XYZ file of C-alpha atoms in Angstrom:
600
model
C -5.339 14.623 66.421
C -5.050 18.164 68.319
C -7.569 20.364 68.051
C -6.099 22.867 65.641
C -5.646 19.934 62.695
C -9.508 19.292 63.700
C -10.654 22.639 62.722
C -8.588 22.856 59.826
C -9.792 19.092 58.536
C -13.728 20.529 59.313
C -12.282 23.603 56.805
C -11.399 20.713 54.206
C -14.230 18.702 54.642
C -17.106 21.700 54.363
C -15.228 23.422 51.362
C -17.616 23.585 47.925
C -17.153 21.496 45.109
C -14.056 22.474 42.855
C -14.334 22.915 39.032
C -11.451 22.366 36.730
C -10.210 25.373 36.070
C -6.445 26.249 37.156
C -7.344 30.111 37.547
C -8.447 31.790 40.550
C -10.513 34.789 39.036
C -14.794 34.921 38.473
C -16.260 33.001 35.519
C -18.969 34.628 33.572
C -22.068 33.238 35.490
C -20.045 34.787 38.674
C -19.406 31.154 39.950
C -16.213 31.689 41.969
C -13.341 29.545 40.206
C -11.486 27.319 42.264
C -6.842 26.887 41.990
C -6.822 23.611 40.630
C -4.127 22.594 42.611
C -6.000 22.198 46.017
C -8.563 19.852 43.653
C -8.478 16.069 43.397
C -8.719 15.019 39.702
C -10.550 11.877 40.679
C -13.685 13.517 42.793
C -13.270 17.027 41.483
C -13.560 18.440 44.907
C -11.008 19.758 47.394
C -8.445 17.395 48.800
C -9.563 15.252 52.274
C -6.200 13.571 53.240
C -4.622 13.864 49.903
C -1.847 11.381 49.075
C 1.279 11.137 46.729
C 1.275 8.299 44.922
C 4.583 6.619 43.146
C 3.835 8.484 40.198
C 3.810 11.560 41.938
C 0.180 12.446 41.485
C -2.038 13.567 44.515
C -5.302 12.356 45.283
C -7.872 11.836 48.349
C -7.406 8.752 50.515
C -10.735 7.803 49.623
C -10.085 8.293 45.925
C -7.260 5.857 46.108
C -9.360 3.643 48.181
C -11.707 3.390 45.458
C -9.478 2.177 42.231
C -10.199 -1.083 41.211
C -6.295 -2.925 41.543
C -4.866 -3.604 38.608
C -3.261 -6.760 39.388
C -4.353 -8.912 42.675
C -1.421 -10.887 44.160
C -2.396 -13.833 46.619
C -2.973 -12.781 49.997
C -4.673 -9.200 48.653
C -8.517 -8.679 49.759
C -10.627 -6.151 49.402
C -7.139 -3.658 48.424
C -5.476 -4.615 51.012
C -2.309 -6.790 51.800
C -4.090 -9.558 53.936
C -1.331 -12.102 53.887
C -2.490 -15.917 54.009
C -1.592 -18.346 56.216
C 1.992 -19.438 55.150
C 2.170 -16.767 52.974
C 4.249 -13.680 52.940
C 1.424 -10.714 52.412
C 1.839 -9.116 48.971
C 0.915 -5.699 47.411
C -2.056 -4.396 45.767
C -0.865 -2.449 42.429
C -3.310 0.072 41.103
C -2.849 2.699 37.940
C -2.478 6.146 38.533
C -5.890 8.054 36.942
C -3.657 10.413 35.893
C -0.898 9.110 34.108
C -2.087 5.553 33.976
C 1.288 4.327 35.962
C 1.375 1.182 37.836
C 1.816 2.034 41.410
C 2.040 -0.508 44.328
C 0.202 0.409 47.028
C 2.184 -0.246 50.479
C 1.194 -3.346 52.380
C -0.170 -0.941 55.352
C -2.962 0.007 52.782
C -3.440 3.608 51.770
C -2.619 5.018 54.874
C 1.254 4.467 53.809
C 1.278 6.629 51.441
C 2.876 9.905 51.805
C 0.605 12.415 52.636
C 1.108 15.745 50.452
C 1.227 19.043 53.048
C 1.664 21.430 49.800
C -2.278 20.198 48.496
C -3.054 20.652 52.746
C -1.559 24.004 52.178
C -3.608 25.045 48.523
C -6.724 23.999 50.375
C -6.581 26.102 53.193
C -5.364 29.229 50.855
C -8.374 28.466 48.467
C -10.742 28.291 51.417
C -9.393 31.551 52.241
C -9.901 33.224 49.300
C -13.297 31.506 48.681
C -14.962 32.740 51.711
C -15.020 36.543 52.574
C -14.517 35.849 56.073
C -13.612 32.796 58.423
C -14.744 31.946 61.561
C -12.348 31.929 64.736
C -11.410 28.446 65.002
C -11.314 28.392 69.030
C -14.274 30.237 70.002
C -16.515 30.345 66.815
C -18.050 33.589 67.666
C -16.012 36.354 65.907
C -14.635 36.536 62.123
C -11.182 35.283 62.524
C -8.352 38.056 61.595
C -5.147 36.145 61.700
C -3.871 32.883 61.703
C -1.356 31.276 63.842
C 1.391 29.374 61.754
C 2.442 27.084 64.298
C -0.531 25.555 65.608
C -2.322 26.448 61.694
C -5.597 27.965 63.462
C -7.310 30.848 62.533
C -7.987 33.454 65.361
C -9.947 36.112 66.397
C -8.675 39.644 68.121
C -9.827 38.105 71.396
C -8.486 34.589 70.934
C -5.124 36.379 70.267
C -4.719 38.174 72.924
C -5.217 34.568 74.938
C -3.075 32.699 72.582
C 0.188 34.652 73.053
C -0.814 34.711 77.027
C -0.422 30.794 77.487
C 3.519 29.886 77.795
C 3.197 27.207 75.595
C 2.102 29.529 72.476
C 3.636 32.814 73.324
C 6.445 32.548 70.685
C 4.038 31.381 68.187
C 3.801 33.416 65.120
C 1.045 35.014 64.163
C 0.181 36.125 60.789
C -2.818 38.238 59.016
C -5.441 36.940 57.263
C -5.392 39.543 54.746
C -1.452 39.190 54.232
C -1.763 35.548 53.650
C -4.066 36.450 50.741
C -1.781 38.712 49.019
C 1.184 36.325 49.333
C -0.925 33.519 47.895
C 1.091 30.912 49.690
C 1.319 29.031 52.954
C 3.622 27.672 55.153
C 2.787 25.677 57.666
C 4.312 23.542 60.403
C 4.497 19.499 59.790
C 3.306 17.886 62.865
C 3.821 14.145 63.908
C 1.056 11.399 63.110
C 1.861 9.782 66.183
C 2.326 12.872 68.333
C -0.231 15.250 67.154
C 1.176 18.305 69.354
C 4.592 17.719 68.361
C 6.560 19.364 64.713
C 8.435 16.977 63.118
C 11.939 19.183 63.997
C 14.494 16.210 63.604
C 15.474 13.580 60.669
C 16.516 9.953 61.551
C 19.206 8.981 59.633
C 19.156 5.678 60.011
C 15.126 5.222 59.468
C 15.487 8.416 56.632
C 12.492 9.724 58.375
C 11.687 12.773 59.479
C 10.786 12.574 63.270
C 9.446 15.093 66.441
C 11.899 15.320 69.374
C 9.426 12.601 71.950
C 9.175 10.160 68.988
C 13.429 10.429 69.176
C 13.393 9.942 72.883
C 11.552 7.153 72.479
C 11.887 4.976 68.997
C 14.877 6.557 67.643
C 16.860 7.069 70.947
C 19.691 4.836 70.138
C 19.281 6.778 66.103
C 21.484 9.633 65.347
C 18.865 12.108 64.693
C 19.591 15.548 63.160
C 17.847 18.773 63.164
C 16.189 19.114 59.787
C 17.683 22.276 59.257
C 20.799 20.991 59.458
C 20.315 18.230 56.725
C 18.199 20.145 54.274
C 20.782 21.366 52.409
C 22.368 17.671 51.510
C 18.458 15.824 50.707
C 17.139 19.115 49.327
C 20.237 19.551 47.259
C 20.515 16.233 45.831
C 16.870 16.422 44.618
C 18.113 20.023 43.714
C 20.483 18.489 41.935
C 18.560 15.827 40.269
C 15.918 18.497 38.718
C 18.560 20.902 37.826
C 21.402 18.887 36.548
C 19.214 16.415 35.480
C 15.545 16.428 34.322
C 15.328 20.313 33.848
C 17.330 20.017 30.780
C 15.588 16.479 29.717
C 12.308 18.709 30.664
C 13.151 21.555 27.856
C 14.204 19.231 25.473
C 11.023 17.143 25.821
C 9.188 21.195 25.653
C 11.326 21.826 22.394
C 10.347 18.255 21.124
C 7.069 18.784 21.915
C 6.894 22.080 19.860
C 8.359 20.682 16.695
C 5.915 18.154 16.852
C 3.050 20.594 17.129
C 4.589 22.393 14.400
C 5.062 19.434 12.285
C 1.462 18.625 13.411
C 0.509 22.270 12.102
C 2.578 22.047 9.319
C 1.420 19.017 8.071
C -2.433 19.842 8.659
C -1.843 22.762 6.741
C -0.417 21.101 3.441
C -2.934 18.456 4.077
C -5.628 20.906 4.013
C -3.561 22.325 0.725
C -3.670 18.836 -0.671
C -7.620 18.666 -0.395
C -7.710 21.772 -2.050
C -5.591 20.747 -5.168
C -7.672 17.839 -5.185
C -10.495 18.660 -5.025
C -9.606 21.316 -8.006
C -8.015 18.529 -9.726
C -11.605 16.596 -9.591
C -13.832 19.065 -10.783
C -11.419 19.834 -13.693
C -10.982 16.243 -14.306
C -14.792 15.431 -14.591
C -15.332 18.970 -16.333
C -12.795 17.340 -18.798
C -14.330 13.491 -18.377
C -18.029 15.736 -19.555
C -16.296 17.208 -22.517
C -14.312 14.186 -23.739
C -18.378 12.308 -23.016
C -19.710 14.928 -25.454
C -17.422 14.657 -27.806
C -17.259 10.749 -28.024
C -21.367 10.941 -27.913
C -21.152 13.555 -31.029
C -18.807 10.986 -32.789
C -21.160 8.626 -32.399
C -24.042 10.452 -33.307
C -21.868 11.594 -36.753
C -21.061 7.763 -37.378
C -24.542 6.830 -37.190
C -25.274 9.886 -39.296
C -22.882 8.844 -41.629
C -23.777 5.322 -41.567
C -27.107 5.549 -42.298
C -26.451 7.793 -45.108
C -25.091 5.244 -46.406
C -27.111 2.462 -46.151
C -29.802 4.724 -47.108
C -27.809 5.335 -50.385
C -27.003 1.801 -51.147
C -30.932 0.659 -50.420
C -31.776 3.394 -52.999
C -29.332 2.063 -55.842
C -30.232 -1.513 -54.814
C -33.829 -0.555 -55.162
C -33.490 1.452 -58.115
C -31.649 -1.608 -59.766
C -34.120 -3.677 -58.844
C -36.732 -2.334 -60.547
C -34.887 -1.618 -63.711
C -33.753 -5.488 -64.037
C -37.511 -6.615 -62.929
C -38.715 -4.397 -65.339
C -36.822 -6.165 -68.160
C -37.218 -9.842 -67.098
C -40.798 -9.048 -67.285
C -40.762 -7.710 -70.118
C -38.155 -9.985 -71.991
C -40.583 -13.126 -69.996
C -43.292 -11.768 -71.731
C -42.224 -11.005 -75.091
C -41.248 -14.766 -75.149
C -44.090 -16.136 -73.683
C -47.347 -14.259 -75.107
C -45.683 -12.427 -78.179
C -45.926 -14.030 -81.843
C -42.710 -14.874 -84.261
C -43.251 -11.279 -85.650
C -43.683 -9.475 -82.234
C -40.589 -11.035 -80.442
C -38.568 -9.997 -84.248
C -39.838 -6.653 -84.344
C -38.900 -6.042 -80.679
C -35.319 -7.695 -80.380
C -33.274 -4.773 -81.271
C -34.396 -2.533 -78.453
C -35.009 -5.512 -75.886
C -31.547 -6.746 -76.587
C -30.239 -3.011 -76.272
C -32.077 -3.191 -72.882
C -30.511 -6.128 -71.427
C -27.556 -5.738 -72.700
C -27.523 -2.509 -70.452
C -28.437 -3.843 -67.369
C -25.886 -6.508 -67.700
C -23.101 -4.227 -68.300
C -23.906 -0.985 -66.757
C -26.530 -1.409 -64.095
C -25.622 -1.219 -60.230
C -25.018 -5.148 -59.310
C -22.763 -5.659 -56.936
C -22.162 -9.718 -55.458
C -23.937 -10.638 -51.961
C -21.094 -10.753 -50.401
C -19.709 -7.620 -51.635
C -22.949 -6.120 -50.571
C -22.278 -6.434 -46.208
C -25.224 -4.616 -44.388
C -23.765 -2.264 -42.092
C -25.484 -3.689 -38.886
C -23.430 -1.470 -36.498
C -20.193 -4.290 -35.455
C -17.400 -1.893 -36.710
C -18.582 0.723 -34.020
C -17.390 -0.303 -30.610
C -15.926 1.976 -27.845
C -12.238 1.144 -26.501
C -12.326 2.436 -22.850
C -8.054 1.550 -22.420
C -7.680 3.347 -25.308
C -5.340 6.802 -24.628
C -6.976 9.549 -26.013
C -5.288 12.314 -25.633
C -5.466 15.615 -23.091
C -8.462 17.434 -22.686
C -7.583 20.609 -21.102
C -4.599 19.443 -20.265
C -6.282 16.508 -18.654
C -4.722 12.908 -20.255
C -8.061 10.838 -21.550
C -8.813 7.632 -22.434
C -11.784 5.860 -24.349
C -11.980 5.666 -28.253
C -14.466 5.220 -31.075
C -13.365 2.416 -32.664
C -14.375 2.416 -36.360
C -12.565 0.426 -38.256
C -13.459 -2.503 -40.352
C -11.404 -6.236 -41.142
C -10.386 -6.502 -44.640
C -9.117 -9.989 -45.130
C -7.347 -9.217 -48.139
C -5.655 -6.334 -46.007
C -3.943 -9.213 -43.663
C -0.423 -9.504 -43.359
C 1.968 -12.116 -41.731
C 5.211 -10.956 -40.241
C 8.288 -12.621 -39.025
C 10.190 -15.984 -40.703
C 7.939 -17.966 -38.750
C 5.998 -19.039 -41.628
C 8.422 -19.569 -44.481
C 11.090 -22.331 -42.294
C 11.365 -23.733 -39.067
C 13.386 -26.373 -37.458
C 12.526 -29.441 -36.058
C 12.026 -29.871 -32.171
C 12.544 -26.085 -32.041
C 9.583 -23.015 -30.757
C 8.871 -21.250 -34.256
C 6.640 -17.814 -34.226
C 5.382 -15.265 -36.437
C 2.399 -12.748 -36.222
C -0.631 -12.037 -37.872
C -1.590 -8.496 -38.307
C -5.392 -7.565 -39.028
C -5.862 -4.137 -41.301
C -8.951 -2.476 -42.540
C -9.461 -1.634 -45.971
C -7.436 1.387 -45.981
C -4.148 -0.930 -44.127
C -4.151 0.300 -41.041
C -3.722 -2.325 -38.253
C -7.191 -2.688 -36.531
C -5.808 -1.427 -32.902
C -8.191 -3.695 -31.133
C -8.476 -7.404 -30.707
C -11.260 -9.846 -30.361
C -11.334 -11.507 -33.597
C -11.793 -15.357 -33.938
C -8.253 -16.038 -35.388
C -7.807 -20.183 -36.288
C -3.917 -21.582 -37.181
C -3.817 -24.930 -38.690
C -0.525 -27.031 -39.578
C -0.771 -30.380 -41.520
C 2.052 -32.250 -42.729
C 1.434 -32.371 -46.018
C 3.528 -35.985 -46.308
C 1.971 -37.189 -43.429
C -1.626 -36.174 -42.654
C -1.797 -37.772 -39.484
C 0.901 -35.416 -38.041
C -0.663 -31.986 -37.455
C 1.648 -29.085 -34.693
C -0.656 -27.478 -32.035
C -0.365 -23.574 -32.624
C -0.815 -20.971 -29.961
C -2.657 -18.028 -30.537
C -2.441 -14.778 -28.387
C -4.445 -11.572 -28.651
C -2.172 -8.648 -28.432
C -5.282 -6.538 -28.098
C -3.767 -4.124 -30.607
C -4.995 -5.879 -33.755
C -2.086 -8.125 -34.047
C -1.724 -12.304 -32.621
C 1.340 -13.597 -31.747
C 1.163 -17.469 -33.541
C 3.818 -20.056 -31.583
C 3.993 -23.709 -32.464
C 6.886 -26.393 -32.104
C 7.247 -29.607 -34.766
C 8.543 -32.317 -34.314
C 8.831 -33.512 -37.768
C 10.806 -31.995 -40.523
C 9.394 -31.538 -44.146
C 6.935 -29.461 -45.499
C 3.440 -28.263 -43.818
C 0.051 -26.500 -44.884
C -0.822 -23.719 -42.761
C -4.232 -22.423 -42.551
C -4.243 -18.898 -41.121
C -7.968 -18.345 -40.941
C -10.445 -15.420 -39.694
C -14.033 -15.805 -38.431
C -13.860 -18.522 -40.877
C -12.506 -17.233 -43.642
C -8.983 -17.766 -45.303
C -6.329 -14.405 -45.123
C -4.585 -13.532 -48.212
C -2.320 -15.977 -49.367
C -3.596 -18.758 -47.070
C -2.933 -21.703 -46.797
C 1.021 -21.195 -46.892
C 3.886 -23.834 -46.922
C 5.701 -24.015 -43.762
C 9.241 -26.018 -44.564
C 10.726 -27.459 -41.146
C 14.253 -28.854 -41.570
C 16.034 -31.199 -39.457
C 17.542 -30.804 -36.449
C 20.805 -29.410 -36.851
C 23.789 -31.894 -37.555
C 27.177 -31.340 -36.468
C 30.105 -32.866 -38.347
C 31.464 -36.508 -37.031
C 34.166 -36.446 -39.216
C 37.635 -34.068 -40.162
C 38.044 -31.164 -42.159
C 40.854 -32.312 -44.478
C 42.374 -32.233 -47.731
C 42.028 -35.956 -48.359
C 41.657 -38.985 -46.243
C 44.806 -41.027 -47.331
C 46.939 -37.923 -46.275
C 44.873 -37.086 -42.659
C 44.750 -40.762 -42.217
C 48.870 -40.956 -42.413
C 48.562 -43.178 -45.744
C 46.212 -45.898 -44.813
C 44.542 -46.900 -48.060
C 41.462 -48.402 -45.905
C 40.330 -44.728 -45.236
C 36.825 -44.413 -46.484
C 35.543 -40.465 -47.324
C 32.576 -38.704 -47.511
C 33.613 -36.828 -50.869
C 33.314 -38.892 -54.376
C 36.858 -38.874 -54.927
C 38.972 -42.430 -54.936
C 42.388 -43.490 -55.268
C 44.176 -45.320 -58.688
C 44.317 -48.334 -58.233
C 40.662 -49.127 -56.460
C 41.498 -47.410 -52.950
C 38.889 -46.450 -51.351
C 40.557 -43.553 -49.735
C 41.198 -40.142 -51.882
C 43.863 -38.529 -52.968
C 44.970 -35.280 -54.631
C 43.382 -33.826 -58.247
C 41.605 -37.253 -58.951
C 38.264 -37.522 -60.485
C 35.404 -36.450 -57.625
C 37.873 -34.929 -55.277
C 36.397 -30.920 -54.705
C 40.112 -29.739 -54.751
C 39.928 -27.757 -51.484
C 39.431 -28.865 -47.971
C 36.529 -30.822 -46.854
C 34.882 -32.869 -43.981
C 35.400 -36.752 -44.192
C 32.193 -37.186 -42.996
C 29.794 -35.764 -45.528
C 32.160 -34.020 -48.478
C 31.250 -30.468 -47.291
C 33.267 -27.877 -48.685
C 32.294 -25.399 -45.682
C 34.134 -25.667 -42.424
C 31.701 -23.429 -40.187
C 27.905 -25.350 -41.756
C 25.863 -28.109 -40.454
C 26.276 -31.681 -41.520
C 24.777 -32.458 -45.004
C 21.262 -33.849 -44.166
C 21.086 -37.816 -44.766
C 19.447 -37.685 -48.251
C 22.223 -35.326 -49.371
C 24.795 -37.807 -48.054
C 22.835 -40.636 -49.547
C 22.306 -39.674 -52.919
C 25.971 -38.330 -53.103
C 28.006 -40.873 -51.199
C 26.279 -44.009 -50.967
C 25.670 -46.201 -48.131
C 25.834 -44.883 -44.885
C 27.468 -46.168 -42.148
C 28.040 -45.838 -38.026
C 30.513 -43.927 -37.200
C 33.430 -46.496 -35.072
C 33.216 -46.014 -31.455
C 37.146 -46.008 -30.980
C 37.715 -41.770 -31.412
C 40.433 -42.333 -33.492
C 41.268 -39.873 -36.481
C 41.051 -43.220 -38.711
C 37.571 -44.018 -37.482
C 36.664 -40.704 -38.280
C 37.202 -41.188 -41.188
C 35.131 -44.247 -42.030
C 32.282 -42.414 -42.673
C 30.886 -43.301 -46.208
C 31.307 -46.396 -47.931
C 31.600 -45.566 -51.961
């Protein structure tokens, strides 16, 4: 290393600590404020031997050194390639601090990494402007005034008076201090690792490496080697290129996506913030509403229980007052009879009889059961109930008030009155009050009972379901026809108009036989027809014929005598008591078998 990157690497190395800020201008506690491009993000201080990584991020040697790898490869120790015996050696891959890339480090370790001149460049400018005034970098005894670019020392007046005196320096350009501050930039000469006195002047193309003119006389001599000025223009414009044609426009339209999703980010934190707001209004209206509708409901209450005790408190009063007036008279009636003479009990009857005769037809005495204390079960609250708004809030929760009247029950639907056999049968029971109206709440013990009444070891299993509205759905399926009690029955006690009669008919019968005028004509004259009608042939026949006694005069089915073409087969006591003897259909699905239904 020559003497000149020496002083400039003791620069580096003796710099202050770096903060993060990206301005160069005096902080408030007069700290000076470091560019935050000469600053490693890892360390936080100025770069020593900063490198590019894949990623394109710099940071120090030593920073790099210090990442723990991400993935290990055999034949990797310690982060470096150490290949194994009869192994190739493999890479150490690390993630960038700053981006959190994967980047493979080269198998030469960290010192393959590119080093980055421009952060070599920002440090020496920031030492600059850091320190009021820098040392000469060949003598150390004066304040250095300008700066050589070529050999990138720092000189004093003296020093530069001997620089430009020595051939090898006296084209060198020399720049001031103070002028370098201004410009706030630096360009400096790239020298050779290998050669430290030597710029790197040339590119190999072969190797694609920029190179100094001894390391082309000697590693690169049989390597065309260019000067870089003369291939600038085609590298530097195909990265040109790359970031113009290329990323510059994906780099706006990742800026302009990157702004509509602040925006949207604003946008939606504002009508988030709008949507606490509403509800948080909508809340403290609701429960302002959710108090009043309490109140209310609690007033209701307190009026019911008002109201209720007013009335039990009116009823005790009669009660009592009846009481007394019928004790009164027993006692006195018990002892007329049982102390008082012939001529007492006489004298007295007219005006004891008037007495009882009173109570018994005018005095307050209603029957037990008439007489139901009040003991509060009517009263329950319905929280699913809808309620109504409340300042224009919807509400729900009831006081439920209403009272079962038995007598008030109704049954709806056909249900009841017919069903058929093997078929689902329904019908509902609606609970009212005493004033009719349908309860609106369920709970009550409802009990459905069906007995044959012709056999009373065949009883239907009925469903009950609460509808919750004051009204059960009642479902049941027989399986034999004829007729059936039903007990409709609540907490205990029968409804009006139970037990009913529930009349199941038999399963629907199709006719087996033809619709006809008479057998002996559908049958093509066969007198051995046999008909379902009553009508016969002269003669004996058993088939029928046209206007004879028992023929219905119209069309009817062979099978059962039915006059109606679209019914259901007469049931088999019909058939019986009309026809006779019944007998199997034949099995042949002839029109003549058809026929041979009934045997007269």
């Amino acid at each position: 290393m020559s003497h000149c990157d020496q002083i400039l690497e003791k620069d580096v190395d003796s710099s202050p600590t770096a903060t993060t800020n990206s301005s160069s201008k005096n902080g408030d506690n007069g700290d000076v404020v470091i560019n935050a491009r000469a600053v490693c993000r890892v360390c936080k201080c100025l770069y020593r031997e900063p490198k590019i990584m894949q990623c394109l991020h710099t940071f120090c040697a030593d920073c790099v050194r210090q990442l723990e790898p991400f993935s290990v490869s055999s034949g990797v120790h310690d982060g470096k390639a150490v290949p194994l015996e009869g192994e190739p050696p493999s890479a150490v891959t690390v993630l960038c601090p700053e981006c959190d890339s994967e980047v493979d480090i080269p198998l030469s370790g960290v010192d393959g990494l590119t080093t980055d001149h421009l952060a070599l460049d920002e440090v020496f400018l920031e030492t600059l402007m850091s320190k009021n005034s820098v040392v000469c970098d060949l003598c150390s005894d004066g304040d250095a005034e300008k700066r050589c670019e070529v050999c990138s020392v720092n000189l004093c007046e003296f020093c530069i008076q001997a620089h430009r005196r020595q051939k090898r320096t006296l084209s060198h350009t020399v720049q001031c201090l103070e002028d370098l501050k201004t410009q706030g930039c630096l360009s400096r000469p790239v020298l050779c690792s290998l050669h430290p006195a030597q710029e790197l002047r040339l590119f190999c193309e072969p190797c694609d490496l920029p190179v100094c003119l001894e390391c082309a006389a000697t590693f690169h001599r049989d390597h065309r080697c260019l000067p870089t000025r003369d291939v600038i223009d085609h590298h530097g414009g195909h990265i040109r290129d790359l970031v113009t044609g290329r990323l510059r426009p994906r780099l706006d339209q990742l800026e302009e996506s990157l702004r509509k999703v602040d925006l949207s980010q604003e946008t939606l934190q504002t009508r988030v913030d709008a949507a606490v707001d509403e509800v948080r209004s909508f809340a403290r209206g609701y429960a302002s509403a959710v108090e009043s509708h309490c109140l209310l409901l609690l007033r209701r209450l307190e009026e019911l229980g008002l109201q209720r005790r007013s009335h039990l408190h009116l009823q005790r009063a009669q009660l009592q007052q009846a009481l007394s007036d019928t004790r009164g008279g027993v006692e006195f009636a018990e002892r007329l009879l049982t102390c008082g003479s012939d001529a007492e009990i006489l004298s007295t009857k007219d005006v004891t009889l008037r007495r009882l005769a009173v109570l018994m037809e005018t005095g307050y005495n209603p029957p037990p059961e008439a007489v139901c204390p009040d003991e509060g079960s009517s009263i329950c609250f319905l929280p699913q109930e809808s309620a109504g708004e409340v300042a224009g809030y919807p509400m729900v929760g009831v006081i439920h008030t209403k009272t079962l009247e038995l007598s008030r029950c109704t049954i709806e639907g056909e249900g009841l009155q017919r069903g058929r056999e093997g078929q689902r049968g329904e019908f509902t029971l609606v609970c009212r009050d005493f004033a009719g109206e349908q309860m609106g709440r369920g709970g009550e013990a409802v009990l459905v009972s069906m007995v044959h009444k012709e056999k009373k070891d065949c009883r239907v299993e009925a469903a009950v379901v609460d509808n919750n509205d004051g009204s059960y759905s009642v479902s049941y399926t027989p399986l034999e026809p004829g007729p059936y009690s039903v007990w409709v029955c609540v907490k205990a006690l029968h409804i009006k108009g139970s037990p009913f009669v529930l009349n199941v008919r038999r399963q629907v019968r199709w006719h087996r036989g033809t619709f006809h005028c008479c057998s002996f004509c559908s049958s093509g004259g066969s007198k051995e027809a046999r008909c379902g009608c009553m009508g016969t042939m002269p003669g004996g026949f058993q088939g029928c014929g046209h206007g004879h006694k028992g023929h219905p005069g119209k069309p009817h089915w062979s099978c059962c005598g039915s006059t109606v073409e679209a019914s259901e087969c007469l049931p088999q006591s019909v058939i019986t008591a009309v026809g006779g003897t019944i007998t199997a259909v034949g099995g042949t699905g002839s029109p003549r078998g058809h026929l041979r239904t009934v045997e007269l």
